[in-house]
mmCIF file of C-alpha atoms in Angstrom:
data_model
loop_
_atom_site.group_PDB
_atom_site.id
_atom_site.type_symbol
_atom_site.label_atom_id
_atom_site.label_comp_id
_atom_site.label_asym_id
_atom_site.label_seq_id
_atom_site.Cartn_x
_atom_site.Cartn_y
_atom_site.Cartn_z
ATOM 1 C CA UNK A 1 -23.329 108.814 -61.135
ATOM 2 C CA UNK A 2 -22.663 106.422 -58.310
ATOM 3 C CA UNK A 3 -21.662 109.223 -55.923
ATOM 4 C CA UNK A 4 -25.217 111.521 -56.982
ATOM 5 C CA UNK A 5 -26.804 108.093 -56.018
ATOM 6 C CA UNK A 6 -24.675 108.020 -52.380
ATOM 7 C CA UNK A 7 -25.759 111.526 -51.796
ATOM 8 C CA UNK A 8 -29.275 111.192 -52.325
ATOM 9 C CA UNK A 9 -29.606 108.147 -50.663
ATOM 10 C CA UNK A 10 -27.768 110.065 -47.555
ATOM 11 C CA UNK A 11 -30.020 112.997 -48.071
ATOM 12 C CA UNK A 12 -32.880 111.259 -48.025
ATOM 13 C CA UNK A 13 -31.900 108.938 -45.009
ATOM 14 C CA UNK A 14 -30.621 112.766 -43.378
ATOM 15 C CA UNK A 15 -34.706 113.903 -43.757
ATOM 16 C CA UNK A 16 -36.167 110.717 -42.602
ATOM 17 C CA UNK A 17 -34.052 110.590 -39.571
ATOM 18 C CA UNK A 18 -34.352 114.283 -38.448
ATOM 19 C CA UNK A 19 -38.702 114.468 -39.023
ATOM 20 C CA UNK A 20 -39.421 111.159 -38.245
ATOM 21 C CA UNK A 21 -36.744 110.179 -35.510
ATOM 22 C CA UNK A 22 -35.920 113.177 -34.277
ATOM 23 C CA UNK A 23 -32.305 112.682 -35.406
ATOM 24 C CA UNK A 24 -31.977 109.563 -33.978
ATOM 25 C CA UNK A 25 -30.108 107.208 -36.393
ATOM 26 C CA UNK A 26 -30.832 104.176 -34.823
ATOM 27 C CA UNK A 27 -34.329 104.905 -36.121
ATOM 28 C CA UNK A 28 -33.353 103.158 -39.356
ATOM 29 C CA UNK A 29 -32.722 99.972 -37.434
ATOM 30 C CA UNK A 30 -36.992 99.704 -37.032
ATOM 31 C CA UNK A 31 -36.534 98.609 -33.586
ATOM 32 C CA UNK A 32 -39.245 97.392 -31.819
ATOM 33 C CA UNK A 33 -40.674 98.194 -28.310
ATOM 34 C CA UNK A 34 -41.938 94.813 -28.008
ATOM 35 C CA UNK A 35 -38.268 93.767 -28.161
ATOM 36 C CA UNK A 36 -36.112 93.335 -25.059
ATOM 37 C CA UNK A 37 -32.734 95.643 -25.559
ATOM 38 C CA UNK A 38 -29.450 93.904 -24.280
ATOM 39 C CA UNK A 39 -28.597 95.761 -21.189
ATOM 40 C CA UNK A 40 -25.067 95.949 -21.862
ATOM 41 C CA UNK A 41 -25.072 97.953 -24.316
ATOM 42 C CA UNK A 42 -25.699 101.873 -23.010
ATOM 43 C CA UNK A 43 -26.856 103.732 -25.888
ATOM 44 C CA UNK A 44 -30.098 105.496 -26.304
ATOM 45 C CA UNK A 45 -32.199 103.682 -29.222
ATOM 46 C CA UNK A 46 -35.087 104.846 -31.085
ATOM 47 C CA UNK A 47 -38.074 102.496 -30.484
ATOM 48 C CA UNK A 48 -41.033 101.725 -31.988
ATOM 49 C CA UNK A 49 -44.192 101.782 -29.761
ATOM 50 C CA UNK A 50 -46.236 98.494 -30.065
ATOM 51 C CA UNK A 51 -44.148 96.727 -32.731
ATOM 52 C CA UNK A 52 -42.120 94.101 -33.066
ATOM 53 C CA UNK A 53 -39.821 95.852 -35.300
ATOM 54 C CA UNK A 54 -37.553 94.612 -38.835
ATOM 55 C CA UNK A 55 -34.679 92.512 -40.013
ATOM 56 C CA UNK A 56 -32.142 95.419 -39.121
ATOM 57 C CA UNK A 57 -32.181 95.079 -35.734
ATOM 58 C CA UNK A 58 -30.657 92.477 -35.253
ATOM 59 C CA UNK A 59 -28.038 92.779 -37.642
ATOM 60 C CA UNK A 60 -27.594 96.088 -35.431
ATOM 61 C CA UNK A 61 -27.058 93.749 -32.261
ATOM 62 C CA UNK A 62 -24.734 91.847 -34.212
ATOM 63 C CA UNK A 63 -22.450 94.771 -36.020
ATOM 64 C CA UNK A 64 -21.976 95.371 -31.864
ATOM 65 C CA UNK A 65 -20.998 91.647 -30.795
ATOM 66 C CA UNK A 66 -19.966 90.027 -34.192
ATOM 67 C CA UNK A 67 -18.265 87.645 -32.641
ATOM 68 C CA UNK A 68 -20.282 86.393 -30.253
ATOM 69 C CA UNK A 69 -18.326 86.788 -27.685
ATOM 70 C CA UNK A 70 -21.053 89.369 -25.602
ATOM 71 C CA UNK A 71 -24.258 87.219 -25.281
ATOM 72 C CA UNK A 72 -25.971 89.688 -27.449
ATOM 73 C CA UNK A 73 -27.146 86.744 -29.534
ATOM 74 C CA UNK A 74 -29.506 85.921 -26.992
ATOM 75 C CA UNK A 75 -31.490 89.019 -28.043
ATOM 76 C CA UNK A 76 -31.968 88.080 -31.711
ATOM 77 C CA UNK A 77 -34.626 86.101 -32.559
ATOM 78 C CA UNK A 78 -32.883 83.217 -34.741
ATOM 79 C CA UNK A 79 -29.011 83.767 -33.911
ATOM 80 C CA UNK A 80 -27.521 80.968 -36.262
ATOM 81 C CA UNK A 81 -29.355 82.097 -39.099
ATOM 82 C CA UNK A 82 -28.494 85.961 -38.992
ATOM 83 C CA UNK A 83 -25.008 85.249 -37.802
ATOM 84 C CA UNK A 84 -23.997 83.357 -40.663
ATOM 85 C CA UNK A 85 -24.801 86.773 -42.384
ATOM 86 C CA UNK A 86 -21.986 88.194 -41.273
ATOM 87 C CA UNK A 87 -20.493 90.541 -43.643
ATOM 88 C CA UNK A 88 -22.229 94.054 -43.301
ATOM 89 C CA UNK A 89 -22.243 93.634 -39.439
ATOM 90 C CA UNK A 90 -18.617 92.403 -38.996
ATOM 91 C CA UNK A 91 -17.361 94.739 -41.464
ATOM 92 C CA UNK A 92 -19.139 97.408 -39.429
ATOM 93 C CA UNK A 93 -17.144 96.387 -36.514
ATOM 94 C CA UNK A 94 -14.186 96.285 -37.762
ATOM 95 C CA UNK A 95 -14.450 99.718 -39.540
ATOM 96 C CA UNK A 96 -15.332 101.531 -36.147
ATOM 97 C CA UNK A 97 -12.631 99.373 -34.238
ATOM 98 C CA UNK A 98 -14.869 97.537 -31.750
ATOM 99 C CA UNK A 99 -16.663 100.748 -30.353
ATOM 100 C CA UNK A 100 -19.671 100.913 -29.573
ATOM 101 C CA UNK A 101 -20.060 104.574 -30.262
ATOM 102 C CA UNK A 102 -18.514 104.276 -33.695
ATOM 103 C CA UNK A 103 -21.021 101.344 -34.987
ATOM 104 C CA UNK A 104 -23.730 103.209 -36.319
ATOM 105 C CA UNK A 105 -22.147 105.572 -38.277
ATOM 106 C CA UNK A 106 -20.023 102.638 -39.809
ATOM 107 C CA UNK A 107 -22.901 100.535 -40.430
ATOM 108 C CA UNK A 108 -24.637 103.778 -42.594
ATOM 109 C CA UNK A 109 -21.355 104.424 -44.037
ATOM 110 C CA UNK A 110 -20.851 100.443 -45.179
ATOM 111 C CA UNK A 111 -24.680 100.510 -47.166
ATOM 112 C CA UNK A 112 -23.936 103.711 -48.733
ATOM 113 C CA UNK A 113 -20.623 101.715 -49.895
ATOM 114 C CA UNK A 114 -22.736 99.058 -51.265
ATOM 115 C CA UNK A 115 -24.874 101.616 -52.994
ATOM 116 C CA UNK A 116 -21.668 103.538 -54.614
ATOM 117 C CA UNK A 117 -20.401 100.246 -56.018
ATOM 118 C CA UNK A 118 -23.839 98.776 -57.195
ATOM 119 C CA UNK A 119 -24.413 101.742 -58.903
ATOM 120 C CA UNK A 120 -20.829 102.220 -60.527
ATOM 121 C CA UNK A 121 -20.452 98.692 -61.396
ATOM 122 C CA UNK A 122 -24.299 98.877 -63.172
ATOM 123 C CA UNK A 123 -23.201 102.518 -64.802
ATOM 124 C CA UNK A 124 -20.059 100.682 -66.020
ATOM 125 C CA UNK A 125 -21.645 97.757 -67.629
ATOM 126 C CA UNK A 126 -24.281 99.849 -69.112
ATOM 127 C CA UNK A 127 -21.900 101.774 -70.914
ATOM 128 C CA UNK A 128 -19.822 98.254 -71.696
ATOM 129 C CA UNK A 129 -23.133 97.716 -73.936
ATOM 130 C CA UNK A 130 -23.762 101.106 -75.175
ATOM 131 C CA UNK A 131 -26.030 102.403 -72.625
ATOM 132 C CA UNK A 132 -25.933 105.528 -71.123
ATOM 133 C CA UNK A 133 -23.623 105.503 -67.359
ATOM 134 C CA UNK A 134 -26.770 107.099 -65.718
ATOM 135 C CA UNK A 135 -28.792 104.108 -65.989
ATOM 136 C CA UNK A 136 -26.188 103.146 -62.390
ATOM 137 C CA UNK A 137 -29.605 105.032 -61.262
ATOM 138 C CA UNK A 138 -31.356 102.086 -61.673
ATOM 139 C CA UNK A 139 -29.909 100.228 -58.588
ATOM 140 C CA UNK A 140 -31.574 102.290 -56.887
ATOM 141 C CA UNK A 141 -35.112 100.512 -57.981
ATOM 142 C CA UNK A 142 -33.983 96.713 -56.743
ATOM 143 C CA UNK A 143 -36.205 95.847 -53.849
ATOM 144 C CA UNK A 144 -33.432 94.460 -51.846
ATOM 145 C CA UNK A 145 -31.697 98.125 -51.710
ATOM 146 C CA UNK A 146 -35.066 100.047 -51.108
ATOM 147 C CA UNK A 147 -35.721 98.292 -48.348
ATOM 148 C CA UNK A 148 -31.922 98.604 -46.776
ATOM 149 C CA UNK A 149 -31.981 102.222 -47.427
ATOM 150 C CA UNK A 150 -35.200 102.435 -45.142
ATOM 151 C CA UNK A 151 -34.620 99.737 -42.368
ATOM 152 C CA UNK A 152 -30.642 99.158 -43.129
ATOM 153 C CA UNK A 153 -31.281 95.654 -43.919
ATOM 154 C CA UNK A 154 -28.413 93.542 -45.203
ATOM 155 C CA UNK A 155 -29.454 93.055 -48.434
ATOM 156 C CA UNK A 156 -28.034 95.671 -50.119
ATOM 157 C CA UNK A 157 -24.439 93.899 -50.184
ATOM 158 C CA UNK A 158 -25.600 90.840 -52.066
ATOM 159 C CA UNK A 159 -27.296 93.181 -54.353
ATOM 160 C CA UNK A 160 -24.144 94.953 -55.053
ATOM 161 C CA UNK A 161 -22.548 91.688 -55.588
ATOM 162 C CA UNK A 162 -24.822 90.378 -58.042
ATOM 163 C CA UNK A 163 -23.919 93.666 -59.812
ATOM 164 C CA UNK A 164 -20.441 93.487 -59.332
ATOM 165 C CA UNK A 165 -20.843 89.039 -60.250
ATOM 166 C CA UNK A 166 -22.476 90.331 -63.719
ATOM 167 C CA UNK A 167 -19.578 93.120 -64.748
ATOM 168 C CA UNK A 168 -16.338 90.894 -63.729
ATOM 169 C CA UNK A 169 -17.494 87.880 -65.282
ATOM 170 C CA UNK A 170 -17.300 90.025 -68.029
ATOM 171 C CA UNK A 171 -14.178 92.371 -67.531
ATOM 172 C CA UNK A 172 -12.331 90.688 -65.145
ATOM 173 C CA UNK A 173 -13.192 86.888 -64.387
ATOM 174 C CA UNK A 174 -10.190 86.165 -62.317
ATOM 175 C CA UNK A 175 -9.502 87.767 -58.953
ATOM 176 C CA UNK A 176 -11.915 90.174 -58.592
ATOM 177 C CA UNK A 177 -15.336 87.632 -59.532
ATOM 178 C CA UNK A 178 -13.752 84.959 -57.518
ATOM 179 C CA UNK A 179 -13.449 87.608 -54.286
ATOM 180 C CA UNK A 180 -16.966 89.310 -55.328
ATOM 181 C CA UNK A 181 -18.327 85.591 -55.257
ATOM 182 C CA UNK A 182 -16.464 84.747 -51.789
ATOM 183 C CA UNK A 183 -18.194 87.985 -50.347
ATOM 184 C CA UNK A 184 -21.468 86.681 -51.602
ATOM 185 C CA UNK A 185 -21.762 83.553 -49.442
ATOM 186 C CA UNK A 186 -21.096 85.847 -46.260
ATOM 187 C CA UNK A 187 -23.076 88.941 -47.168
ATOM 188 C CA UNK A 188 -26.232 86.254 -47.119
ATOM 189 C CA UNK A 189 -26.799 82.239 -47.347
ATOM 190 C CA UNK A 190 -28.598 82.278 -50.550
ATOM 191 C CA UNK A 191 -25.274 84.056 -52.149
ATOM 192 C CA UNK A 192 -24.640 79.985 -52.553
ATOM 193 C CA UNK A 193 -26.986 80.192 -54.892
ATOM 194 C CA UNK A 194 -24.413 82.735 -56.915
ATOM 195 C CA UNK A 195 -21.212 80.632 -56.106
ATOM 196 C CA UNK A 196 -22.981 77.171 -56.635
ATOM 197 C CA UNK A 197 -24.738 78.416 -60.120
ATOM 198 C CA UNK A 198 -21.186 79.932 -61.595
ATOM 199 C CA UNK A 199 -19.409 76.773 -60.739
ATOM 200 C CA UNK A 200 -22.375 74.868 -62.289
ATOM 201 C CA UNK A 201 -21.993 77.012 -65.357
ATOM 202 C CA UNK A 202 -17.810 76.076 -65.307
ATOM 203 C CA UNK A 203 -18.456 72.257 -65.104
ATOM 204 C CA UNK A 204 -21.289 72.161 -68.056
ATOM 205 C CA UNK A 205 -18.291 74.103 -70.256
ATOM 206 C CA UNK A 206 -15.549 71.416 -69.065
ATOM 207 C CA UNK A 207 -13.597 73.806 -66.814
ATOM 208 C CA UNK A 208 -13.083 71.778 -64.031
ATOM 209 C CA UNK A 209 -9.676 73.618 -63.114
ATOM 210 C CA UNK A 210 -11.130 76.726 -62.973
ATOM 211 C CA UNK A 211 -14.694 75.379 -61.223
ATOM 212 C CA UNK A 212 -12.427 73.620 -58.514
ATOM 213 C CA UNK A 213 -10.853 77.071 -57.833
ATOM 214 C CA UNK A 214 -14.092 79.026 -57.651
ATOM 215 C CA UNK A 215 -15.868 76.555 -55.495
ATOM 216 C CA UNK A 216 -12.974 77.458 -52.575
ATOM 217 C CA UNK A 217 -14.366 80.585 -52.877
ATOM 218 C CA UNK A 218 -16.972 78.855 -50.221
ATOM 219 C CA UNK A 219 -14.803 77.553 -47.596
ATOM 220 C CA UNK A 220 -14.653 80.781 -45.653
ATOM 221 C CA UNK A 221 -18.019 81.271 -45.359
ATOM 222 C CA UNK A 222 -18.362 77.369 -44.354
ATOM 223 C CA UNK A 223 -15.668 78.025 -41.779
ATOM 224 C CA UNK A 224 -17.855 80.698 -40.592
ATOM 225 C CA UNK A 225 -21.025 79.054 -40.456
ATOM 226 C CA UNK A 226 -19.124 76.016 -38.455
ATOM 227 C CA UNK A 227 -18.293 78.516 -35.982
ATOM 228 C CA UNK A 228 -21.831 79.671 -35.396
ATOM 229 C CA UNK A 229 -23.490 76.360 -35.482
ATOM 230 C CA UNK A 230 -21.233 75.524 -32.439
ATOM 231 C CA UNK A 231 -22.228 78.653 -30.223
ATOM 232 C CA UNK A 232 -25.460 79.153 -31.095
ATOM 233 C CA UNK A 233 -29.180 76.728 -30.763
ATOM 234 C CA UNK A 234 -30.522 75.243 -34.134
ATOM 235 C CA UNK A 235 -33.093 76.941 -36.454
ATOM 236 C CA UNK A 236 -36.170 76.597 -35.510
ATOM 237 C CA UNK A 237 -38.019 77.878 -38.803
ATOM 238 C CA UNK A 238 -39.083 75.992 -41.245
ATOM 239 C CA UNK A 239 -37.978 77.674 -44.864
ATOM 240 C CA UNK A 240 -38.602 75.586 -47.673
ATOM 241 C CA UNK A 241 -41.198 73.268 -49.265
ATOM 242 C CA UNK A 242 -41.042 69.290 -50.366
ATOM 243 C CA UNK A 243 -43.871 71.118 -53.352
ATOM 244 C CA UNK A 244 -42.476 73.597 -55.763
ATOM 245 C CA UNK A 245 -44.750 76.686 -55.424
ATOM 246 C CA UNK A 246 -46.164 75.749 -52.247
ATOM 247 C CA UNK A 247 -45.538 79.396 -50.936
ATOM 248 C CA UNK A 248 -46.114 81.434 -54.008
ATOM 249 C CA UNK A 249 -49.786 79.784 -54.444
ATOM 250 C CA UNK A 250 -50.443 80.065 -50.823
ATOM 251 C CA UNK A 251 -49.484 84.060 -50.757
ATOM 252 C CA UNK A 252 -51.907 84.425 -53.812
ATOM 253 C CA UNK A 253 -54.815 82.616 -52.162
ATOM 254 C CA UNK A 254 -54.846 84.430 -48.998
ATOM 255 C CA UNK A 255 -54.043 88.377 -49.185
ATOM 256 C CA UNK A 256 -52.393 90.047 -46.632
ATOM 257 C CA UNK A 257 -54.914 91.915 -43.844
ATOM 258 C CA UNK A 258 -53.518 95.598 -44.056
ATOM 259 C CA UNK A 259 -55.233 97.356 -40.279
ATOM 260 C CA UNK A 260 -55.531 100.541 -42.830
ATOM 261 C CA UNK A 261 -58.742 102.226 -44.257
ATOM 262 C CA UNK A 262 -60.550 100.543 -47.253
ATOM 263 C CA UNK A 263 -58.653 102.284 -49.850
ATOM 264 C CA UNK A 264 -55.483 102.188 -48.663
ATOM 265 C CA UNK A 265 -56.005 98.624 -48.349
ATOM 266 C CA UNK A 266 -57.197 98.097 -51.990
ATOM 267 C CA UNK A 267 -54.414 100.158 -53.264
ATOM 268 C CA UNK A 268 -51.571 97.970 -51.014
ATOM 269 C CA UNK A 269 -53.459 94.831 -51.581
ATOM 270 C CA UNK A 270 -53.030 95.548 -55.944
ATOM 271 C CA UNK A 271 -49.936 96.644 -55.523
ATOM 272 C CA UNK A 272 -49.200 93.143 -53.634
ATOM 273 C CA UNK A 273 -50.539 90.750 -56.738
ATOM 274 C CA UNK A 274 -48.768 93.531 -59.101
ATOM 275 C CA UNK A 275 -45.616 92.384 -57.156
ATOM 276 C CA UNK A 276 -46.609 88.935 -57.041
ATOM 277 C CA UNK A 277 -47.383 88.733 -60.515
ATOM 278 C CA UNK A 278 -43.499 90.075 -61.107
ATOM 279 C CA UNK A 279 -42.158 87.286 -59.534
ATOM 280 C CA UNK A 280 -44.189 84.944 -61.416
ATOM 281 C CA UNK A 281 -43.323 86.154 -64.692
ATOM 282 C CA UNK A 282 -39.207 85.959 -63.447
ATOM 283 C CA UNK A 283 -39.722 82.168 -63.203
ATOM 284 C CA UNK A 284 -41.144 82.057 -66.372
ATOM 285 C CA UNK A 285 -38.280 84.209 -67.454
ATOM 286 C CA UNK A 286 -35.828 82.282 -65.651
ATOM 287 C CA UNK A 287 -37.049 78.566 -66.566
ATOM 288 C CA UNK A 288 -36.700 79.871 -70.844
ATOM 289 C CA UNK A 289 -33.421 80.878 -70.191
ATOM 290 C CA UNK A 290 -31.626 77.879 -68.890
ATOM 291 C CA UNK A 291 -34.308 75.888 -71.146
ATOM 292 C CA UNK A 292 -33.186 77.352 -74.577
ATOM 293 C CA UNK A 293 -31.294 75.974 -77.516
ATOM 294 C CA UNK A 294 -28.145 78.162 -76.684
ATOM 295 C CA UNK A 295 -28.008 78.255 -73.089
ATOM 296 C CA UNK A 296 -26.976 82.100 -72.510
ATOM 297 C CA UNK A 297 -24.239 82.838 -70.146
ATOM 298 C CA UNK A 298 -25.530 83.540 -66.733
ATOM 299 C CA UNK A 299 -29.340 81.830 -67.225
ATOM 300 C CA UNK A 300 -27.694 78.906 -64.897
ATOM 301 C CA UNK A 301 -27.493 81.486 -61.395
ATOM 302 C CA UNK A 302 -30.733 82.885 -62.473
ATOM 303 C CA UNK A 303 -32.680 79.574 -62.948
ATOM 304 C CA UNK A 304 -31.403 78.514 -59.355
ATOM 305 C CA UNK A 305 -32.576 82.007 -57.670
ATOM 306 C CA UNK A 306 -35.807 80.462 -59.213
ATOM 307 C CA UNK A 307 -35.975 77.331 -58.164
ATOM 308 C CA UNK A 308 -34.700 79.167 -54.445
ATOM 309 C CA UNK A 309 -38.317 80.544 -55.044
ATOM 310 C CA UNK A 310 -40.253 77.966 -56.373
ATOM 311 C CA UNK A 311 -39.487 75.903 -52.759
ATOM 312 C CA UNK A 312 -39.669 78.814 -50.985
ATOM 313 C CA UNK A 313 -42.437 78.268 -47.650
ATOM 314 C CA UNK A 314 -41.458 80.826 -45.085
ATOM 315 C CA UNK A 315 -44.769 82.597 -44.400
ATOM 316 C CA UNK A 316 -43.082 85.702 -43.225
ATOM 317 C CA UNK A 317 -41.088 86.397 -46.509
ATOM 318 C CA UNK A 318 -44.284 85.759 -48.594
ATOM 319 C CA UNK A 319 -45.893 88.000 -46.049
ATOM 320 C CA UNK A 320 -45.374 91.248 -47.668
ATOM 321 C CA UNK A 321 -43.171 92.848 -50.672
ATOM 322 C CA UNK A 322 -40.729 94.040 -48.214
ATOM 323 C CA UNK A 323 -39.840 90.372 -47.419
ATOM 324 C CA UNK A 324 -40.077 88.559 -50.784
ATOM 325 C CA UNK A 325 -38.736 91.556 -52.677
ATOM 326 C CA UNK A 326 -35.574 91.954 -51.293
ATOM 327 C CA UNK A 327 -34.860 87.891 -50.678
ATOM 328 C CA UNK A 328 -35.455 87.145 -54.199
ATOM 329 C CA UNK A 329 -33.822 90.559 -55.326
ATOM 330 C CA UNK A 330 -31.056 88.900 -57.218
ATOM 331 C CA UNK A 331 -33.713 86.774 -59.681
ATOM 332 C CA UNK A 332 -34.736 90.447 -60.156
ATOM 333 C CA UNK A 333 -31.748 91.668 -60.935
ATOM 334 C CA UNK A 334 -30.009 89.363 -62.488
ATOM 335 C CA UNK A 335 -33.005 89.221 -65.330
ATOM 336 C CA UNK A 336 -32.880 92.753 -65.678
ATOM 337 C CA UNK A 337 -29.183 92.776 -66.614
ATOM 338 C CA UNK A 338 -29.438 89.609 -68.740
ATOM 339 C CA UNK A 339 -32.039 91.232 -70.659
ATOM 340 C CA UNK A 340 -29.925 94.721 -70.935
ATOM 341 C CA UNK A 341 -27.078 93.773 -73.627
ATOM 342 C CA UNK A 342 -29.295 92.659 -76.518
ATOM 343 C CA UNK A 343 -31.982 95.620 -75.171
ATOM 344 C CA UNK A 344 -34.839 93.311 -74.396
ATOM 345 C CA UNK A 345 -36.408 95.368 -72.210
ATOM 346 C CA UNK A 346 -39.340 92.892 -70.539
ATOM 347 C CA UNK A 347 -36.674 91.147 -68.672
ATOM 348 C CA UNK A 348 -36.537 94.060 -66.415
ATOM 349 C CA UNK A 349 -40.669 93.837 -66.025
ATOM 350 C CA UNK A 350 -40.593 91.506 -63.153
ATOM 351 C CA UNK A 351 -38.135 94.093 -61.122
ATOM 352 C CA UNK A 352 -40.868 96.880 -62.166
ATOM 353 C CA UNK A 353 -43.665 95.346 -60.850
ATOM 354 C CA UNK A 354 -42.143 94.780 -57.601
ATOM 355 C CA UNK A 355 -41.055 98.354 -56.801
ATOM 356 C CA UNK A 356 -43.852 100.076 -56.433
ATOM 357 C CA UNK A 357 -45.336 97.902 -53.615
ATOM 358 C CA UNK A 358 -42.007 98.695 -51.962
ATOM 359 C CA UNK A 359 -42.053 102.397 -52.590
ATOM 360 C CA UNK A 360 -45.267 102.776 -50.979
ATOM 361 C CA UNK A 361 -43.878 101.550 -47.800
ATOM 362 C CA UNK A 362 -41.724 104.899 -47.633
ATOM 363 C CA UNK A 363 -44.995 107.073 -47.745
ATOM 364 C CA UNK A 364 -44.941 107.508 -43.962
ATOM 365 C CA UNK A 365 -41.880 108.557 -44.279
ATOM 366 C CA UNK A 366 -42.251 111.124 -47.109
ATOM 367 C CA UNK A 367 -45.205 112.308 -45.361
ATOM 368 C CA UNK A 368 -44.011 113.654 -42.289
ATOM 369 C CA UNK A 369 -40.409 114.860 -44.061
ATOM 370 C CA UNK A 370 -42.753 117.101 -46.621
ATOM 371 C CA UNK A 371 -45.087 118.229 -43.505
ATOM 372 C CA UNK A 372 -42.134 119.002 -41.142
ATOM 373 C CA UNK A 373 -40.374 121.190 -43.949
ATOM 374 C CA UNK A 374 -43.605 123.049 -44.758
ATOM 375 C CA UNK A 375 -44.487 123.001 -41.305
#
C-alpha cells in the first residue's frame, strides 16, 4: 500500500513536471521570477513569470547551503525561521553528499520517503484496529502532504511523524517514539507542540522518569536553533495573537480576492469557508477531548495544536488553504486517527473539509497534463 502510494505520487509529480515544466524538476520548487537567484549556484531553474513564488524555495536554497556556510541565506526571505527547519533540507544534503547536482533528486526522493512511511505507519495502525491496510491511502488526503507533493514543501515530514507519534506510542513507546519525537522538533518548530504535549501527557500520569527522558528529545533541535540565531538577523514577522481567535475571525470576515472569473471565484471562495469551517469544528473537537471525564490518550497534543491555532495571527497562513491547511495539518490528523479506533468517523470531518480547497489548487496542473496527453 505505501509503495502504490510512492508510485503514484511519483507518477503524478513525473506528468506535472514533463506538461507543465517541460521536465524541469525544479518546477516543483514554485520559484518565483520576482525572486533574486543566488549567483553561485549554476543550475538552470524553472521560474515563474510575475510571481513571487512558495514555501519550497527556499527550503530548496537551503537543502544546497544547510549549513550556512554559502551566504545563500541571504536569498530567503526569513532565514532564522526556515533554517531552524532543518530536517528535509539537511537530510537532502547529506543524501546527495554536498553536490549540487545531486540535491534535487534527493530532495524528491526524501518526500516520497515521508510519503512511504506516513502511509505504512497509517496502513499499520489501521489494521492494529481492524481496519483495512489500504486506508495508508488516506495520507494522501492531509493538507500538509498535498501541498508538499505539489510545491515540495516541508510539511510532509511532520506529517509523517505525527503518523509515525500515533503508531509507536502504541507499539513501540521507547526508542523509536522518542527518535520520531526528536525528528519532529527539526522537521518544523511547531513539532514542539508534539514533544511538549507527550511530555505534558507523562507528567499528568506521574511519569516524571520517563517525561525527563522524552523532553531531551528537544535539546538537539535547541542546539540547532542556537546555531542559527547566531548567524542569522531576527524574525521580523509577527505570528501570534495576545486574543485567542484573533486570526481565525479575521480570515472569516474578510475573504480572500481570487484575480479569477466570477465563478471560479465563488467556487474557491466556498470552498475557503468549507475549509474554514473544518478547522473550526477541530477546536471544538479538540477542546471536548482534553475537557472530558476520562481524558483519552493523545487529546493533550491535539488540544495544544489547537490552542497553536486559536493564537494564530500570521495573515499569510490564514491567507489561503494552502497555508493554514498544511500548518495546522497535525490538529487534522491527529483527530482523524483519534477518532479511528472506536470508528467515530466525524473526527475525520474537519480533515475532509479542508481537502478539497487544496485539491482545487492542482487543477492547473491536471489541466494541462490531460490536454498535453490528448494533445
Amino acid at each position: 500500500m505505501a509503495a502504490l502510494s510512492v508510485l503514484a505520487v511519483f507518477g503524478w509529480q513525473a506528468l506535472v513536471v514533463h506538461y507543465n515544466y517541460a521536465g524541469n524538476w525544479t518546477g516543483l520548487y514554485c520559484i518565483g521570477s520576482r525572486v533574486p537567484q543566488p549567483p553561485a549556484l549554476a543550475e538552470r531553474v524553472w521560474q515563474f513569470p510575475g510571481s513571487d513564488g512558495y514555501d519550497g524555495q527556499w527550503y530548496h536554497l537551503m537543502a544546497h547551503d544547510p549549513w550556512l556556510k554559502r551566504g545563500l541565506d541571504r536569498f530567503i526571505d526569513d532565514p532564522r525561521a526556515r533554517y531552524r527547519r532543518i530536517l528535509l533540507p539537511g537530510l537532502a544534503h547529506l543524501l546527495a553528499g554536498g553536490e549540487d547536482r545531486y540535491v534535487h533528486g534527493a530532495y524528491v526522493a526524501l518526500v516520497l520517503l515521508c510519503i512511504f512511511l506516513g502511509s505504512f505507519w497509517l496502513s499499520r495502525y489501521a489494521a492494529l484496529h481492524g481496519f483495512r491496510p489500504w486506508l495508508g491511502w488516506g495520507f494522501l488526503m492531509a493538507p500538509a502532504v498535498l501541498v508538499s507533493i505539489d510545491r515540495l514543501t516541508i510539511d510532509v515530514a511532520l506529517a509523517c511523524l505525527c503518523v509515525g507519534f500515533v503508531w509507536f506510542r502504541e507499539t513501540r513507546p521507547g526508542w523509536p517514539l522518542y527518535l520520531v519525537l526528536l525528528a519532529a522538533t527539526l522537521a518544523r518548530d511547531t513539532g514542539f507542540v508534539l514533544l511538549a504535549g507527550y511530555v505534558a501527557e507523562l507528567l499528568l500520569e506521574r511519569r516524571f522518569r520517563r517525561a525527563a527522558i522524552f523532553a531531551t528529545a528537544a535539546l538537539p533541535a535547541a542546539a540547532w536553533y542556537r546555531v542559527v540565531s547566531m548567524r542569522t538577523a531576527p524574525d521580523q514577522l509577527l505570528v501570534f495573537s495576545t486574543w485567542p481567535l484573533a486570526g481565525y475571525a479575521h480570515r472569516i470576515l474578510h475573504p480572500f480576492a481570487y484575480p479569477f472569473t466570477a465563478p471560479v471565484n465563488a467556487v474557491a471562495t466556498l470552498l475557503d469557508y468549507a475549509a474554514l469551517a473544518g478547522i473550526g469544528l477541530g477546536l471544538a473537537f479538540a477542546v471536548k477531548l482534553v475537557s472530558g471525564k476520562t481524558r483519552e490518550s493523545g487529546a493533550i497534543p491535539i488540544f495544544g495544536f489547537a490552542v497553536l491555532a486559536a493564537f494564530l495571527e500570521h495573515e499569510g497562513v490564514w491567507s489561503e488553504a494552502y497555508a493554514f491547511g498544511r500548518v495546522l495539518t497535525p490538529l487534522l490528523l491527529l483527530l482523524a486517527l483519534a477518532g479511528l479506533p472506536r470508528l467515530r468517523l466525524r473526527m475525520a470531518l474537519p480533515l475532509v473539509l479542508v481537502m478539497p480547497r487544496v485539491v482545487l489548487q492542482f487543477a492547473p496542473q491536471a489541466y494541462h497534463v490531460v490536454r498535453g496527453m490528448i494533445g
